[in-house]
Amino acid sequence: MVLSTDKASLGDPAEGLRLLDTAEAFVAPDDRGVLFHQRALGLWQTGRLADADRWFDEAEPHLAANGPDYMYAALFHNRANLWRDLGELQRALDSIHKAIDLYERVLIPVNRAKAIHIEALIWLDLGEATKALTAFDEVRAEYLKYAPELETFIESSYALALFSVGMFGQAADRWGEAIASSRLAGDLRNAANAEFWRAVAAYEDRRYDIAEQWAEQAMDSLYEQGNEPMAFLARLLILQGRFDAEQMGPDFADQVGRLCDALDQRGWTLRLNQAKVLAARARIRAGELELAEEALRFELSGPAHEVLAESLARFAAKAELAIARDEDPMPDLRTGLDLLDDYRTTFGSVEFQAGVSALGVQLSSKGLTHTTNHGSPAEMLQWAERCRGQALRIPPVKSSSDPNAREALGRLRLARQELWDLQVEGAETADALERVRGLEAEIRDYDRARPGPREQAERIASSEIHELAESRETVVVSLFEVGGILRAVLAGGDGLRHVPLMPLDEASELERRLGADLDALSRTFHHPERLRQSVESAMRRNATVLAEGIWDPIAGYVGDRQAVVIPHSQLAWVPWPLLPPLRGRPFTVTPSAEAWWRAVHRPAATGPAIVAAGPRLVRADSEVDAVGALYPEARLIRAEKSDPEAVLKGLDGASVAHLAAHGHHEPDNVLFSRLDFGLGPLNAYELLGLDQPPQHVVLSACDLGRSTVEVGNETLGFTAALLHAGTSTVVSSLAKVPDSMAAEMMVDYHRRCAAGASPAEALAAVGEQRPWHPFVAFGA
């Protein structure tokens, strides 16, 4: 029986089962419970779930009567895994609680930790992601205490949690680590399962080539181990990718149907309903509408996040079926997105709130496409709003104000200062960098475990957005894409209007070139004049072409009004002030029209201004002196001894904040994008803990206007964190900017604001004579 267990762990459970059959004739009656349990375990590992359940039933009375006690506890532990796979989550939870209790009695802390790990996974299945993440941290500590080699198993669990909230890229990275660890340990069974989920994450991230490579690898591994159902799922994933890439063969729907039937016959439930949705969509595409409708008649069951995914997929398929029948698809699309909206509010982490939007991309894009082809401009604006900025509707959860989080943030500041000192000295930094990354991970994991507020702002009707824009002599320009064409819905002028613009790919390429031009220009201010002129010439050409494609078609509607631009996610880094028609025109850039509407109506903070400088800026102190003199009772914080805690305190309730400090946008770790002050960094994460964020913030240096755009068209970064916290207007840069230029320009800017100009008006005035500046007013 020991050899059977070894064979199963090495990826050959079928041979393990054969050995058990051989051993049965020689097993003493009192040991039959152990043999039956091992047989059930081997059957579960090969995906034969119904047979495994029967043998667990056979084993239970024998183990209860004869033991050993640790094996009796293991029966409930392993049966909980089986019931998870069958979607019987309450039975799984009851079983694992029994196992935890028995492990406590027999004093096996390692196995107890493993059982708590399974309990956490069941909480995740039930949709309690924040509760599961807290438990994962407890399990990690127990593994480190009793069996450090088991810590690697937590990686797959974290990956599943990240996957359940739409953070597919980070989930894929975690599964990659789990695959490497499992292979190194010789655990081929868990390595194969992780390969499958690595493929799923790549598919959901719309990286179909990578998904197919991993799915083929997983399929081969799973077949070798005799796990046919999981191998069938890997095959289905390959077909799903080919379907989305429109690479189907003539019998595609039949292939999918046969695989679904094979899974059904084996009692398999994991992702089965999503496979049925794929079969239905294939029937729709083939014109077999009655068969498609029949395929969509199934009961939703299983883990909560799995049911959510199944529900969203079914709503999308039902919408496709409605379109094929020339019926209205909108009810199904709205219902699916409403379901997702409620799910988003369960998370306190802004990262998770943003990631959840990725789960609804298919639904929102179908709605936007349908209204573009068949609806009014008002409906287009409504659906464009459902495609972005959803996390901004949720009030921030102030997790950074928790004492434990504050203490960890203090340690992070010290670690970053140590890292900086070592970098200045040219010393070895690997250990210091590892400490920084570890503390960031600790804070991020704490944030992710926070429950959400379970509330969100009401939606704003297109008519209300239009009326507000009209009353402010402003045009709202909402950019979106359908059919590869960048389009605009315009509000605030002569009625709502839809205007096709230019191919999105061309606009995106021009954005990339302009960004490169700006970065090059920031490095050539002190270089030869000929090089500077060459860069400026390239920038002028690219800005002109982009303006011709985006602005010229809407210029007549906009007239001489101010503008609010809501960029497409692929144009998030466009340096709008460089476009000739926008030079000298007041405008703002905002994540969504609803966010702009709410910012305009938000009560303004009225506290004293705060003006703070960070180190290593040539003119920082003179800049804050000049700006501070413009605001009565302004609080000044000079560079070398500037304390981020003092800055954070000064930001709370301030009417105006001017922060002249070096900044760092971290695209892979956005909540730790930061500003450098004398006593350490101020992280974007901390801004979400403000009780009353400042009304108007100016970030006077570096590229903190940049943001990372998640798969679900949500923006994250330092500027985005301020807007999410409730700041109405943030002026920040999309590129690096010379210290002297920033100081001179921002003093002039504040002089105009103090005299009564709005941020957009002041920035337009000071930028008119500085045609290549990268500062943008974000918000309202």
mmCIF file of N, CA, C and O in Angstrom, residues 206 312 316 330 332-334 336-337 340 344 357-372 379-380 382-388 390 480-482 711-713:
data_model
loop_
_atom_site.group_PDB
_atom_site.id
_atom_site.type_symbol
_atom_site.label_atom_id
_atom_site.label_comp_id
_atom_site.label_asym_id
_atom_site.label_seq_id
_atom_site.Cartn_x
_atom_site.Cartn_y
_atom_site.Cartn_z
ATOM 1 N N ARG A 206 -6.714 36.499 -22.686
ATOM 2 C CA ARG A 206 -6.791 36.627 -24.148
ATOM 3 C C ARG A 206 -5.431 36.443 -24.816
ATOM 4 O O ARG A 206 -5.154 37.002 -25.862
ATOM 5 N N LEU A 312 -22.085 34.493 -16.144
ATOM 6 C CA LEU A 312 -21.691 35.533 -17.101
ATOM 7 C C LEU A 312 -21.557 34.958 -18.503
ATOM 8 O O LEU A 312 -21.971 35.583 -19.487
ATOM 9 N N ALA A 316 -23.872 35.947 -21.792
ATOM 10 C CA ALA A 316 -23.263 36.362 -23.067
ATOM 11 C C ALA A 316 -23.781 35.499 -24.215
ATOM 12 O O ALA A 316 -24.094 36.004 -25.302
ATOM 13 N N MET A 330 -30.168 43.090 -24.844
ATOM 14 C CA MET A 330 -29.778 43.942 -23.722
ATOM 15 C C MET A 330 -30.200 43.423 -22.343
ATOM 16 O O MET A 330 -29.447 43.564 -21.380
ATOM 17 N N ASP A 332 -30.292 40.433 -21.086
ATOM 18 C CA ASP A 332 -29.312 39.457 -20.589
ATOM 19 C C ASP A 332 -27.973 40.123 -20.277
ATOM 20 O O ASP A 332 -27.330 39.796 -19.270
ATOM 21 N N LEU A 333 -27.545 41.038 -21.123
ATOM 22 C CA LEU A 333 -26.263 41.714 -20.890
ATOM 23 C C LEU A 333 -26.317 42.554 -19.616
ATOM 24 O O LEU A 333 -25.375 42.547 -18.811
ATOM 25 N N ARG A 334 -27.425 43.278 -19.433
ATOM 26 C CA ARG A 334 -27.548 44.102 -18.219
ATOM 27 C C ARG A 334 -27.588 43.234 -16.962
ATOM 28 O O ARG A 334 -26.963 43.557 -15.946
ATOM 29 N N GLY A 336 -26.320 40.304 -16.420
ATOM 30 C CA GLY A 336 -24.989 39.785 -16.133
ATOM 31 C C GLY A 336 -24.084 40.826 -15.502
ATOM 32 O O GLY A 336 -23.387 40.559 -14.516
ATOM 33 N N LEU A 337 -24.078 42.031 -16.036
ATOM 34 C CA LEU A 337 -23.224 43.089 -15.499
ATOM 35 C C LEU A 337 -23.702 43.564 -14.125
ATOM 36 O O LEU A 337 -22.882 43.940 -13.279
ATOM 37 N N LEU A 340 -22.274 41.230 -11.705
ATOM 38 C CA LEU A 340 -20.854 41.519 -11.506
ATOM 39 C C LEU A 340 -20.664 42.756 -10.626
ATOM 40 O O LEU A 340 -19.749 42.798 -9.795
ATOM 41 N N ARG A 344 -18.416 42.863 -7.169
ATOM 42 C CA ARG A 344 -17.291 43.795 -6.998
ATOM 43 C C ARG A 344 -17.310 44.456 -5.620
ATOM 44 O O ARG A 344 -16.264 44.706 -5.033
ATOM 45 N N SER A 357 -13.596 43.702 -13.016
ATOM 46 C CA SER A 357 -14.153 44.202 -14.277
ATOM 47 C C SER A 357 -13.740 43.340 -15.464
ATOM 48 O O SER A 357 -14.446 43.281 -16.472
ATOM 49 N N ALA A 358 -12.590 42.672 -15.348
ATOM 50 C CA ALA A 358 -12.136 41.812 -16.437
ATOM 51 C C ALA A 358 -13.117 40.683 -16.711
ATOM 52 O O ALA A 358 -13.218 40.186 -17.839
ATOM 53 N N LEU A 359 -13.863 40.261 -15.672
ATOM 54 C CA LEU A 359 -14.817 39.168 -15.845
ATOM 55 C C LEU A 359 -16.000 39.573 -16.721
ATOM 56 O O LEU A 359 -16.698 38.714 -17.260
ATOM 57 N N GLY A 360 -16.227 40.889 -16.861
ATOM 58 C CA GLY A 360 -17.389 41.352 -17.624
ATOM 59 C C GLY A 360 -17.063 41.959 -18.961
ATOM 60 O O GLY A 360 -17.940 42.555 -19.604
ATOM 61 N N VAL A 361 -15.807 41.826 -19.405
ATOM 62 C CA VAL A 361 -15.403 42.463 -20.668
ATOM 63 C C VAL A 361 -16.260 41.984 -21.833
ATOM 64 O O VAL A 361 -16.694 42.768 -22.678
ATOM 65 N N GLN A 362 -16.520 40.682 -21.879
ATOM 66 C CA GLN A 362 -17.292 40.137 -23.004
ATOM 67 C C GLN A 362 -18.705 40.717 -23.021
ATOM 68 O O GLN A 362 -19.212 41.117 -24.091
ATOM 69 N N LEU A 363 -19.330 40.800 -21.845
ATOM 70 C CA LEU A 363 -20.690 41.332 -21.785
ATOM 71 C C LEU A 363 -20.730 42.808 -22.160
ATOM 72 O O LEU A 363 -21.568 43.244 -22.971
ATOM 73 N N SER A 364 -19.839 43.606 -21.577
ATOM 74 C CA SER A 364 -19.882 45.047 -21.833
ATOM 75 C C SER A 364 -19.540 45.370 -23.279
ATOM 76 O O SER A 364 -20.142 46.263 -23.882
ATOM 77 N N SER A 365 -18.583 44.635 -23.853
ATOM 78 C CA SER A 365 -18.228 44.915 -25.249
ATOM 79 C C SER A 365 -19.346 44.515 -26.206
ATOM 80 O O SER A 365 -19.585 45.188 -27.210
ATOM 81 N N LYS A 366 -20.077 43.432 -25.878
ATOM 82 C CA LYS A 366 -21.226 43.056 -26.718
ATOM 83 C C LYS A 366 -22.303 44.142 -26.659
ATOM 84 O O LYS A 366 -22.912 44.487 -27.681
ATOM 85 N N GLY A 367 -22.552 44.663 -25.458
ATOM 86 C CA GLY A 367 -23.551 45.715 -25.325
ATOM 87 C C GLY A 367 -23.149 46.964 -26.079
ATOM 88 O O GLY A 367 -23.983 47.599 -26.746
ATOM 89 N N LEU A 368 -21.870 47.342 -25.987
ATOM 90 C CA LEU A 368 -21.404 48.537 -26.681
ATOM 91 C C LEU A 368 -21.472 48.355 -28.192
ATOM 92 O O LEU A 368 -21.874 49.271 -28.929
ATOM 93 N N THR A 369 -21.091 47.172 -28.659
ATOM 94 C CA THR A 369 -21.150 46.910 -30.107
ATOM 95 C C THR A 369 -22.586 46.967 -30.607
ATOM 96 O O THR A 369 -22.879 47.567 -31.655
ATOM 97 N N HIS A 370 -23.512 46.348 -29.858
ATOM 98 C CA HIS A 370 -24.902 46.312 -30.313
ATOM 99 C C HIS A 370 -25.506 47.717 -30.350
ATOM 100 O O HIS A 370 -26.199 48.076 -31.320
ATOM 101 N N THR A 371 -25.249 48.519 -29.306
ATOM 102 C CA THR A 371 -25.836 49.862 -29.297
ATOM 103 C C THR A 371 -25.195 50.756 -30.356
ATOM 104 O O THR A 371 -25.862 51.635 -30.910
ATOM 105 N N THR A 372 -23.915 50.533 -30.655
ATOM 106 C CA THR A 372 -23.272 51.313 -31.715
ATOM 107 C C THR A 372 -23.913 51.025 -33.060
ATOM 108 O O THR A 372 -24.100 51.919 -33.892
ATOM 109 N N GLU A 379 -27.507 55.817 -25.638
ATOM 110 C CA GLU A 379 -27.257 54.425 -25.255
ATOM 111 C C GLU A 379 -25.784 54.070 -25.407
ATOM 112 O O GLU A 379 -25.225 53.319 -24.600
ATOM 113 N N MET A 380 -25.137 54.615 -26.437
ATOM 114 C CA MET A 380 -23.699 54.362 -26.600
ATOM 115 C C MET A 380 -22.917 54.896 -25.408
ATOM 116 O O MET A 380 -22.010 54.232 -24.896
ATOM 117 N N GLN A 382 -24.041 55.361 -22.401
ATOM 118 C CA GLN A 382 -24.363 54.505 -21.257
ATOM 119 C C GLN A 382 -23.505 53.247 -21.261
ATOM 120 O O GLN A 382 -22.945 52.850 -20.226
ATOM 121 N N TRP A 383 -23.373 52.602 -22.435
ATOM 122 C CA TRP A 383 -22.610 51.356 -22.492
ATOM 123 C C TRP A 383 -21.108 51.603 -22.468
ATOM 124 O O TRP A 383 -20.354 50.768 -21.948
ATOM 125 N N ALA A 384 -20.665 52.727 -23.006
ATOM 126 C CA ALA A 384 -19.245 53.071 -22.864
ATOM 127 C C ALA A 384 -18.897 53.212 -21.385
ATOM 128 O O ALA A 384 -17.810 52.814 -20.939
ATOM 129 N N GLU A 385 -19.834 53.758 -20.591
ATOM 130 C CA GLU A 385 -19.611 53.909 -19.154
ATOM 131 C C GLU A 385 -19.558 52.559 -18.446
ATOM 132 O O GLU A 385 -18.858 52.402 -17.446
ATOM 133 N N ARG A 386 -20.271 51.570 -18.958
ATOM 134 C CA ARG A 386 -20.238 50.248 -18.332
ATOM 135 C C ARG A 386 -18.953 49.505 -18.655
ATOM 136 O O ARG A 386 -18.689 48.434 -18.096
ATOM 137 N N CYS A 387 -18.159 50.059 -19.570
ATOM 138 C CA CYS A 387 -16.916 49.409 -19.981
ATOM 139 C C CYS A 387 -15.702 49.890 -19.197
ATOM 140 O O CYS A 387 -14.590 49.431 -19.445
ATOM 141 N N ARG A 388 -15.869 50.839 -18.265
ATOM 142 C CA ARG A 388 -14.686 51.373 -17.574
ATOM 143 C C ARG A 388 -15.102 52.108 -16.303
ATOM 144 O O ARG A 388 -16.263 52.488 -16.130
ATOM 145 N N GLN A 390 -15.545 51.229 -13.253
ATOM 146 C CA GLN A 390 -16.539 50.673 -12.327
ATOM 147 C C GLN A 390 -16.055 50.700 -10.872
ATOM 148 O O GLN A 390 -16.843 50.869 -9.945
ATOM 149 N N PHE A 480 -14.314 55.370 -27.484
ATOM 150 C CA PHE A 480 -14.442 53.917 -27.376
ATOM 151 C C PHE A 480 -14.209 53.307 -28.752
ATOM 152 O O PHE A 480 -14.093 54.015 -29.759
ATOM 153 N N GLU A 481 -14.131 51.983 -28.783
ATOM 154 C CA GLU A 481 -13.837 51.289 -30.051
ATOM 155 C C GLU A 481 -14.900 50.247 -30.347
ATOM 156 O O GLU A 481 -15.328 49.510 -29.448
ATOM 157 N N VAL A 482 -15.331 50.209 -31.568
ATOM 158 C CA VAL A 482 -16.175 49.129 -32.074
ATOM 159 C C VAL A 482 -15.746 48.859 -33.509
ATOM 160 O O VAL A 482 -15.572 49.795 -34.301
ATOM 161 N N VAL A 711 -7.101 44.548 -17.362
ATOM 162 C CA VAL A 711 -7.839 43.922 -18.465
ATOM 163 C C VAL A 711 -9.256 44.472 -18.570
ATOM 164 O O VAL A 711 -9.796 44.640 -19.654
ATOM 165 N N GLY A 712 -9.875 44.796 -17.450
ATOM 166 C CA GLY A 712 -11.248 45.292 -17.454
ATOM 167 C C GLY A 712 -11.358 46.785 -17.669
ATOM 168 O O GLY A 712 -12.374 47.393 -17.315
ATOM 169 N N ASN A 713 -10.340 47.420 -18.252
ATOM 170 C CA ASN A 713 -10.354 48.861 -18.564
ATOM 171 C C ASN A 713 -10.473 49.720 -17.308
ATOM 172 O O ASN A 713 -11.151 50.745 -17.303
#
